[in-house]
Amino acid sequence: IVRKDEKEKKMSEKITIEQAAKAMHCTPLSLRVAIQNGLIPWARAVKREGSSHWTYLIFPEDFKRSVGDTDNK
């Protein structure tokens, strides 16, 4: 069972494409393309069948281990 305060903390740790791209000194578009092509180990891109829309998942702990904290970039 996940307590409400733990769930809120995890939600606040969400890293956006824009934040990740800034930390990596690249554009959001280039990061999206790299994620879509499976080149980024700490993120996944999901596209539903019949849709042109992509959803991007960034795993915060893996991102921080690989890239560092977004606040320091």
mmCIF file of N, CA and C in Angstrom:
data_model
loop_
_atom_site.group_PDB
_atom_site.id
_atom_site.type_symbol
_atom_site.label_atom_id
_atom_site.label_comp_id
_atom_site.label_asym_id
_atom_site.label_seq_id
_atom_site.Cartn_x
_atom_site.Cartn_y
_atom_site.Cartn_z
ATOM 1 N N ILE A 1 0.854 -1.180 0.000
ATOM 2 C CA ILE A 1 0.000 0.000 0.000
ATOM 3 C C ILE A 1 0.894 1.235 0.000
ATOM 4 N N VAL A 2 0.626 2.162 -0.913
ATOM 5 C CA VAL A 2 1.383 3.410 -1.004
ATOM 6 C C VAL A 2 0.608 4.512 -0.301
ATOM 7 N N ARG A 3 1.269 5.149 0.641
ATOM 8 C CA ARG A 3 0.627 6.240 1.361
ATOM 9 C C ARG A 3 0.516 7.460 0.459
ATOM 10 N N LYS A 4 -0.453 8.320 0.751
ATOM 11 C CA LYS A 4 -0.708 9.494 -0.076
ATOM 12 C C LYS A 4 0.510 10.404 -0.167
ATOM 13 N N ASP A 5 1.201 10.657 0.953
ATOM 14 C CA ASP A 5 2.361 11.535 0.926
ATOM 15 C C ASP A 5 3.511 10.942 0.110
ATOM 16 N N GLU A 6 3.656 9.609 0.116
ATOM 17 C CA GLU A 6 4.675 8.966 -0.711
ATOM 18 C C GLU A 6 4.333 9.096 -2.184
ATOM 19 N N LYS A 7 3.052 8.956 -2.518
ATOM 20 C CA LYS A 7 2.608 9.093 -3.906
ATOM 21 C C LYS A 7 2.832 10.525 -4.393
ATOM 22 N N GLU A 8 2.516 11.508 -3.564
ATOM 23 C CA GLU A 8 2.724 12.910 -3.939
ATOM 24 C C GLU A 8 4.203 13.213 -4.138
ATOM 25 N N LYS A 9 5.060 12.637 -3.291
ATOM 26 C CA LYS A 9 6.503 12.837 -3.428
ATOM 27 C C LYS A 9 6.988 12.283 -4.756
ATOM 28 N N LYS A 10 6.538 11.074 -5.101
ATOM 29 C CA LYS A 10 6.945 10.474 -6.368
ATOM 30 C C LYS A 10 6.465 11.302 -7.556
ATOM 31 N N MET A 11 5.261 11.854 -7.475
ATOM 32 C CA MET A 11 4.736 12.687 -8.555
ATOM 33 C C MET A 11 5.573 13.949 -8.708
ATOM 34 N N SER A 12 6.071 14.497 -7.595
ATOM 35 C CA SER A 12 6.865 15.723 -7.663
ATOM 36 C C SER A 12 8.250 15.453 -8.247
ATOM 37 N N GLU A 13 8.669 14.193 -8.288
ATOM 38 C CA GLU A 13 9.962 13.819 -8.843
ATOM 39 C C GLU A 13 9.901 13.635 -10.358
ATOM 40 N N LYS A 14 8.750 13.831 -10.954
ATOM 41 C CA LYS A 14 8.587 13.643 -12.396
ATOM 42 C C LYS A 14 9.545 14.571 -13.150
ATOM 43 N N ILE A 15 10.189 14.015 -14.159
ATOM 44 C CA ILE A 15 11.104 14.783 -15.003
ATOM 45 C C ILE A 15 10.491 14.890 -16.384
ATOM 46 N N THR A 16 10.345 16.104 -16.863
ATOM 47 C CA THR A 16 9.755 16.318 -18.189
ATOM 48 C C THR A 16 10.832 16.187 -19.270
ATOM 49 N N ILE A 17 10.382 16.034 -20.490
ATOM 50 C CA ILE A 17 11.299 16.007 -21.633
ATOM 51 C C ILE A 17 12.117 17.294 -21.665
ATOM 52 N N GLU A 18 11.466 18.406 -21.416
ATOM 53 C CA GLU A 18 12.148 19.707 -21.453
ATOM 54 C C GLU A 18 13.240 19.793 -20.393
ATOM 55 N N GLN A 19 12.946 19.331 -19.177
ATOM 56 C CA GLN A 19 13.947 19.345 -18.106
ATOM 57 C C GLN A 19 15.118 18.432 -18.445
ATOM 58 N N ALA A 20 14.818 17.249 -18.942
ATOM 59 C CA ALA A 20 15.869 16.294 -19.287
ATOM 60 C C ALA A 20 16.730 16.826 -20.423
ATOM 61 N N ALA A 21 16.110 17.410 -21.427
ATOM 62 C CA ALA A 21 16.863 17.952 -22.562
ATOM 63 C C ALA A 21 17.781 19.086 -22.104
ATOM 64 N N LYS A 22 17.284 19.945 -21.237
ATOM 65 C CA LYS A 22 18.103 21.045 -20.724
ATOM 66 C C LYS A 22 19.304 20.502 -19.961
ATOM 67 N N ALA A 23 19.085 19.488 -19.131
ATOM 68 C CA ALA A 23 20.172 18.884 -18.360
ATOM 69 C C ALA A 23 21.214 18.234 -19.272
ATOM 70 N N MET A 24 20.767 17.761 -20.433
ATOM 71 C CA MET A 24 21.664 17.095 -21.377
ATOM 72 C C MET A 24 22.222 18.041 -22.432
ATOM 73 N N HIS A 25 21.827 19.301 -22.373
ATOM 74 C CA HIS A 25 22.283 20.315 -23.336
ATOM 75 C C HIS A 25 21.927 19.935 -24.769
ATOM 76 N N CYS A 26 20.674 19.515 -24.953
ATOM 77 C CA CYS A 26 20.175 19.192 -26.288
ATOM 78 C C CYS A 26 18.747 19.724 -26.408
ATOM 79 N N THR A 27 18.183 19.607 -27.578
ATOM 80 C CA THR A 27 16.812 20.071 -27.773
ATOM 81 C C THR A 27 15.825 18.987 -27.347
ATOM 82 N N PRO A 28 14.626 19.390 -26.940
ATOM 83 C CA PRO A 28 13.600 18.398 -26.628
ATOM 84 C C PRO A 28 13.313 17.461 -27.807
ATOM 85 N N LEU A 29 13.318 18.003 -29.017
ATOM 86 C CA LEU A 29 13.051 17.178 -30.194
ATOM 87 C C LEU A 29 14.116 16.097 -30.364
ATOM 88 N N SER A 30 15.383 16.461 -30.233
ATOM 89 C CA SER A 30 16.428 15.444 -30.406
ATOM 90 C C SER A 30 16.349 14.385 -29.312
ATOM 91 N N LEU A 31 15.976 14.785 -28.108
ATOM 92 C CA LEU A 31 15.814 13.807 -27.033
ATOM 93 C C LEU A 31 14.642 12.873 -27.327
ATOM 94 N N ARG A 32 13.524 13.424 -27.807
ATOM 95 C CA ARG A 32 12.368 12.584 -28.152
ATOM 96 C C ARG A 32 12.733 11.543 -29.209
ATOM 97 N N VAL A 33 13.448 11.980 -30.236
ATOM 98 C CA VAL A 33 13.843 11.061 -31.312
ATOM 99 C C VAL A 33 14.768 9.964 -30.774
ATOM 100 N N ALA A 34 15.709 10.345 -29.924
ATOM 101 C CA ALA A 34 16.618 9.359 -29.339
ATOM 102 C C ALA A 34 15.851 8.350 -28.479
ATOM 103 N N ILE A 35 14.873 8.822 -27.719
ATOM 104 C CA ILE A 35 14.070 7.921 -26.890
ATOM 105 C C ILE A 35 13.255 6.986 -27.782
ATOM 106 N N GLN A 36 12.641 7.534 -28.836
ATOM 107 C CA GLN A 36 11.853 6.711 -29.754
ATOM 108 C C GLN A 36 12.698 5.609 -30.381
ATOM 109 N N ASN A 37 13.967 5.895 -30.624
ATOM 110 C CA ASN A 37 14.865 4.926 -31.259
ATOM 111 C C ASN A 37 15.558 4.004 -30.261
ATOM 112 N N GLY A 38 15.167 4.081 -28.987
ATOM 113 C CA GLY A 38 15.709 3.187 -27.978
ATOM 114 C C GLY A 38 17.142 3.475 -27.578
ATOM 115 N N LEU A 39 17.611 4.700 -27.791
ATOM 116 C CA LEU A 39 18.997 5.046 -27.499
ATOM 117 C C LEU A 39 19.217 5.558 -26.079
ATOM 118 N N ILE A 40 18.138 5.792 -25.352
ATOM 119 C CA ILE A 40 18.222 6.351 -24.002
ATOM 120 C C ILE A 40 17.788 5.277 -23.000
ATOM 121 N N PRO A 41 18.709 4.791 -22.171
ATOM 122 C CA PRO A 41 18.370 3.680 -21.269
ATOM 123 C C PRO A 41 17.430 4.040 -20.128
ATOM 124 N N TRP A 42 17.298 5.315 -19.796
ATOM 125 C CA TRP A 42 16.468 5.734 -18.667
ATOM 126 C C TRP A 42 15.101 6.275 -19.083
ATOM 127 N N ALA A 43 14.712 5.995 -20.319
ATOM 128 C CA ALA A 43 13.407 6.479 -20.797
ATOM 129 C C ALA A 43 12.834 5.537 -21.843
ATOM 130 N N ARG A 44 11.523 5.617 -22.015
ATOM 131 C CA ARG A 44 10.821 4.823 -23.023
ATOM 132 C C ARG A 44 9.812 5.713 -23.735
ATOM 133 N N ALA A 45 9.571 5.392 -24.996
ATOM 134 C CA ALA A 45 8.538 6.064 -25.783
ATOM 135 C C ALA A 45 7.492 5.017 -26.149
ATOM 136 N N VAL A 46 6.240 5.377 -25.965
ATOM 137 C CA VAL A 46 5.141 4.457 -26.236
ATOM 138 C C VAL A 46 4.194 5.126 -27.234
ATOM 139 N N LYS A 47 3.836 4.373 -28.273
ATOM 140 C CA LYS A 47 2.893 4.871 -29.271
ATOM 141 C C LYS A 47 1.798 3.839 -29.436
ATOM 142 N N ARG A 48 0.582 4.262 -29.206
ATOM 143 C CA ARG A 48 -0.540 3.331 -29.350
ATOM 144 C C ARG A 48 -0.800 3.026 -30.818
ATOM 145 N N GLU A 49 -1.239 1.818 -31.057
ATOM 146 C CA GLU A 49 -1.543 1.394 -32.410
ATOM 147 C C GLU A 49 -2.615 2.297 -33.014
ATOM 148 N N GLY A 50 -2.381 2.753 -34.223
ATOM 149 C CA GLY A 50 -3.335 3.613 -34.910
ATOM 150 C C GLY A 50 -3.267 5.074 -34.507
ATOM 151 N N SER A 51 -2.323 5.426 -33.644
ATOM 152 C CA SER A 51 -2.192 6.805 -33.178
ATOM 153 C C SER A 51 -0.894 7.405 -33.696
ATOM 154 N N SER A 52 -0.857 8.716 -33.812
ATOM 155 C CA SER A 52 0.382 9.391 -34.182
ATOM 156 C C SER A 52 1.024 10.043 -32.955
ATOM 157 N N HIS A 53 0.381 9.899 -31.791
ATOM 158 C CA HIS A 53 0.838 10.529 -30.552
ATOM 159 C C HIS A 53 1.771 9.604 -29.772
ATOM 160 N N TRP A 54 2.895 10.155 -29.321
ATOM 161 C CA TRP A 54 3.847 9.418 -28.495
ATOM 162 C C TRP A 54 3.710 9.868 -27.043
ATOM 163 N N THR A 55 3.920 8.937 -26.128
ATOM 164 C CA THR A 55 3.992 9.231 -24.699
ATOM 165 C C THR A 55 5.400 8.858 -24.244
ATOM 166 N N TYR A 56 6.015 9.744 -23.476
ATOM 167 C CA TYR A 56 7.391 9.522 -23.035
ATOM 168 C C TYR A 56 7.428 9.288 -21.534
ATOM 169 N N LEU A 57 8.150 8.253 -21.140
ATOM 170 C CA LEU A 57 8.310 7.906 -19.732
ATOM 171 C C LEU A 57 9.779 8.069 -19.370
ATOM 172 N N ILE A 58 10.050 8.895 -18.388
ATOM 173 C CA ILE A 58 11.417 9.073 -17.899
ATOM 174 C C ILE A 58 11.461 8.509 -16.491
ATOM 175 N N PHE A 59 12.386 7.617 -16.244
ATOM 176 C CA PHE A 59 12.536 6.997 -14.935
ATOM 177 C C PHE A 59 13.511 7.841 -14.123
ATOM 178 N N PRO A 60 12.993 8.625 -13.156
ATOM 179 C CA PRO A 60 13.805 9.623 -12.451
ATOM 180 C C PRO A 60 15.071 9.080 -11.800
ATOM 181 N N GLU A 61 15.001 7.957 -11.136
ATOM 182 C CA GLU A 61 16.191 7.430 -10.458
ATOM 183 C C GLU A 61 17.268 7.043 -11.469
ATOM 184 N N ASP A 62 16.864 6.391 -12.552
ATOM 185 C CA ASP A 62 17.823 6.018 -13.596
ATOM 186 C C ASP A 62 18.408 7.261 -14.261
ATOM 187 N N PHE A 63 17.563 8.260 -14.497
ATOM 188 C CA PHE A 63 18.024 9.521 -15.093
ATOM 189 C C PHE A 63 19.090 10.159 -14.205
ATOM 190 N N LYS A 64 18.808 10.270 -12.911
ATOM 191 C CA LYS A 64 19.738 10.919 -11.987
ATOM 192 C C LYS A 64 21.063 10.161 -11.898
ATOM 193 N N ARG A 65 21.013 8.828 -11.945
ATOM 194 C CA ARG A 65 22.246 8.033 -11.922
ATOM 195 C C ARG A 65 23.055 8.246 -13.201
ATOM 196 N N SER A 66 22.373 8.380 -14.308
ATOM 197 C CA SER A 66 23.039 8.476 -15.596
ATOM 198 C C SER A 66 23.471 9.900 -15.947
ATOM 199 N N VAL A 67 22.599 10.863 -15.695
ATOM 200 C CA VAL A 67 22.821 12.243 -16.142
ATOM 201 C C VAL A 67 23.160 13.181 -14.992
ATOM 202 N N GLY A 68 22.550 12.959 -13.845
ATOM 203 C CA GLY A 68 22.712 13.854 -12.715
ATOM 204 C C GLY A 68 21.395 14.537 -12.417
ATOM 205 N N ASP A 69 21.405 15.421 -11.456
ATOM 206 C CA ASP A 69 20.207 16.129 -11.030
ATOM 207 C C ASP A 69 19.883 17.243 -12.002
ATOM 208 N N THR A 70 18.617 17.416 -12.338
ATOM 209 C CA THR A 70 18.213 18.470 -13.288
ATOM 210 C C THR A 70 18.437 19.860 -12.720
ATOM 211 N N ASP A 71 18.493 20.017 -11.398
ATOM 212 C CA ASP A 71 18.692 21.339 -10.781
ATOM 213 C C ASP A 71 20.096 21.883 -10.995
ATOM 214 N N ASN A 72 21.043 21.000 -11.224
ATOM 215 C CA ASN A 72 22.445 21.432 -11.315
ATOM 216 C C ASN A 72 22.887 21.750 -12.725
ATOM 217 N N LYS A 73 22.011 21.672 -13.702
ATOM 218 C CA LYS A 73 22.422 21.843 -15.101
ATOM 219 C C LYS A 73 22.018 23.188 -15.629
#
